[in-house]
C-alpha atoms as one frame of an Amber mdcrd trajectory, in Angstrom:
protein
   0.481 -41.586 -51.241  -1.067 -38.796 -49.072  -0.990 -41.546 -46.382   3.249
 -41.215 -45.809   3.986 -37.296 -47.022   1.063 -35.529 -45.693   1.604 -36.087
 -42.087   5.258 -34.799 -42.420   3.989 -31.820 -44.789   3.383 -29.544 -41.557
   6.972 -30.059 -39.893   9.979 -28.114 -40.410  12.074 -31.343 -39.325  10.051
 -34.650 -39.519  10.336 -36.650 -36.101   8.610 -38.950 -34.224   8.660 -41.527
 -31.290   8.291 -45.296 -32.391   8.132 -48.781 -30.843   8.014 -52.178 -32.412
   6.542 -55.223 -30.984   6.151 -58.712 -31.503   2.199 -59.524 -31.446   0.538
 -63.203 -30.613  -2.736 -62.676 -32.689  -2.814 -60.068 -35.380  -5.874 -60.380
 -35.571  -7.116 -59.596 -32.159  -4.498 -56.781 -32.041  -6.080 -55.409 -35.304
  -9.305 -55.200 -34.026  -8.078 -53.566 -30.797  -6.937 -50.550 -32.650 -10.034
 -50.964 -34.860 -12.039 -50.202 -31.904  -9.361 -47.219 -30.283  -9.093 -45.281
 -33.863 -13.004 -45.927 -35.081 -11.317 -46.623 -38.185 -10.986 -50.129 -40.264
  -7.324 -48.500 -41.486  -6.034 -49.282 -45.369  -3.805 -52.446 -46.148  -0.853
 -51.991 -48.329   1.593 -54.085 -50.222   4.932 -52.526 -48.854   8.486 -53.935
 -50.261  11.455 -51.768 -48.309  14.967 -52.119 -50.014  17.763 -51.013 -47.868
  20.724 -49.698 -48.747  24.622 -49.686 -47.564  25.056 -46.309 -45.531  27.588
 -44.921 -43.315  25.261 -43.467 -40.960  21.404 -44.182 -40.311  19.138 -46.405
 -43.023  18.283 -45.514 -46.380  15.194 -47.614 -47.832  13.106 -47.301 -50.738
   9.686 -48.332 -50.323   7.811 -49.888 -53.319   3.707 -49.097 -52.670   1.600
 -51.187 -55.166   0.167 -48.668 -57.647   1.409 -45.525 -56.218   4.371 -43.688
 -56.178   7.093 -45.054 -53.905   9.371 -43.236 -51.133  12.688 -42.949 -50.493
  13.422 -42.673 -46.637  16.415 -41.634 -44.378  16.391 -42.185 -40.735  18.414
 -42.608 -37.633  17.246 -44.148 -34.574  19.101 -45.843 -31.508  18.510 -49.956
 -31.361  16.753 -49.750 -28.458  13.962 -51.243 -26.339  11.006 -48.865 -25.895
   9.806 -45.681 -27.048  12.408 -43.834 -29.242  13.573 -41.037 -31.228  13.953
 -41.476 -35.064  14.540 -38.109 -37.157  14.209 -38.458 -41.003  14.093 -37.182
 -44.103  11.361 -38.161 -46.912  11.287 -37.584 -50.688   8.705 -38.864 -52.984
  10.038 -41.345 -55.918   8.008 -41.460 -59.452  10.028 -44.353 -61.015  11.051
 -46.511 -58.077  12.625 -49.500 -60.545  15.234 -46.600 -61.565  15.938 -45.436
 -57.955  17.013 -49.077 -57.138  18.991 -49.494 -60.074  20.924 -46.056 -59.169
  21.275 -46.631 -55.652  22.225 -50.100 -55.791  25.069 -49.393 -58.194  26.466
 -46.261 -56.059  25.691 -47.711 -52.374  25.018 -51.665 -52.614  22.327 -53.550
 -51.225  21.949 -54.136 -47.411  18.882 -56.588 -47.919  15.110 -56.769 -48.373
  11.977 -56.925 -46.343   8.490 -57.613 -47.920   5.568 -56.824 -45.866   1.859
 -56.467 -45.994   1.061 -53.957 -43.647  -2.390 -52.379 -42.043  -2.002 -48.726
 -41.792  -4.627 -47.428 -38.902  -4.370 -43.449 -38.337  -4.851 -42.346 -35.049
  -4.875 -38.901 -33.969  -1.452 -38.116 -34.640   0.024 -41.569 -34.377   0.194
 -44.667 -37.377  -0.647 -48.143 -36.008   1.425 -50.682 -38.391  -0.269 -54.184
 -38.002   2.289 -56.231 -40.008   2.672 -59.160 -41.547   6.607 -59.508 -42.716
   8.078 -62.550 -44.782   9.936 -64.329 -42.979   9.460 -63.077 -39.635   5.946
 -63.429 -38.222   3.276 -60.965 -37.283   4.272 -57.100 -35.594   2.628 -54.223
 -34.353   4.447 -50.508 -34.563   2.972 -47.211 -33.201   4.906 -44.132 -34.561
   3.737 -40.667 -33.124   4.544 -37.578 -35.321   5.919 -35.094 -33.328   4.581
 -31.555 -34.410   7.226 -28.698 -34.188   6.190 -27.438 -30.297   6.107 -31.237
 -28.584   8.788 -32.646 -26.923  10.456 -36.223 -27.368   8.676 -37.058 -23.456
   5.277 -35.979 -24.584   5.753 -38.529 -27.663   6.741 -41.150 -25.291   3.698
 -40.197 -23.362   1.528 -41.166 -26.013   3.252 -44.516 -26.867   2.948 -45.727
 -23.625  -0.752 -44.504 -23.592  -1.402 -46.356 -26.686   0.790 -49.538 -25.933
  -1.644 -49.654 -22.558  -5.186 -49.491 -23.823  -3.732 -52.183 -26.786  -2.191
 -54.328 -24.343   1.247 -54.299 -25.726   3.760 -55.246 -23.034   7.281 -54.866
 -22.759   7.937 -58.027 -23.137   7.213 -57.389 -26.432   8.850 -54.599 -27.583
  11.402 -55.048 -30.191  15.261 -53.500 -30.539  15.470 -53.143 -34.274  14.335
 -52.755 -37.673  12.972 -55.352 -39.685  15.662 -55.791 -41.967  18.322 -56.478
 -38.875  15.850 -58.605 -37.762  16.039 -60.739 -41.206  19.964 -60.115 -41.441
  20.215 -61.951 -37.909  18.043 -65.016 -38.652
């Protein structure tokens, strides 16, 4: 679990500056960040239920045998390096939390992913592999209190450039308006 809350646990106001891409050969792209973080990185079983909401996303994220998360965010649709600000709360009995928030808010849809987590410095390389879609890579930076939105840009177009992610690439959307679109 430490791998989602403790990297918010020193921010007054979790942030961060994303991208998603489309990726050719996970596999190649895996090994790239491999290399770049020294680090093999931790695979994980995610399943992400979104909710309706007037505003943002709301998701609940089913880990295999750990706790799960409950996640509120807003972030433009937008090509590039972006802003998302959220809000994070750890969730004991995730079957419960559906149940709940299905009845009061209704079910937006469903993505199912097994995802490669790869920590480096302060940004998570995503390697996914999503259900129904194909094969993705996503770098979020975590913004600490004092750096600006540009400096987290800065990064992700450090990091896209030694991986060899173009723009060509780069994704507008979630997942899950990805699968609602198909």
């Amino acid at each position: 679990m430490c791998l989602y809350l403790c990297v918010f646990l020193n921010s007054s106001m979790p942030r961060n500056v994303e991208i998603k891409a489309r990726v050719s050969n996970l596999k190649e792209m895996t090994d790239k960040a491999q290399v770049l973080a020294n680090d093999v990185g931790t695979v994980i079983q995610q399943e992400d239920t979104f909710f309706k909401v007037p505003n943002g996303r709301l998701k609940l994220r089913k880990l295999d045998n750990e706790p799960g998360v409950l996640i509120q965010y807003d972030r433009d649709d937008q090509l590039g390096p972006k802003l998302s600000n959220f809000n994070i709360a750890r969730v004991e009995d995730v079957e419960a939390m559906k149940t709940v928030l299905s009845a009061a808010l209704g079910v937006r849809g469903t993505v199912k992913k097994s995802r490669q987590l790869i920590i480096f410095e302060q940004t998570k390389i995503h390697l996914d592999q999503v259900e129904g879609l194909g094969e993705f890579i996503e770098l979020e930076v975590i913004l600490r209190d004092d750096q600006t939105e540009e400096e987290g840009h800065l990064i992700v177009r450090d990091i896209m450039k030694t991986l060899g992610i173009s723009n060509d690439d780069l994704l507008d959307c979630a997942y899950m308006d990805m699968l609602s679109n198909a």
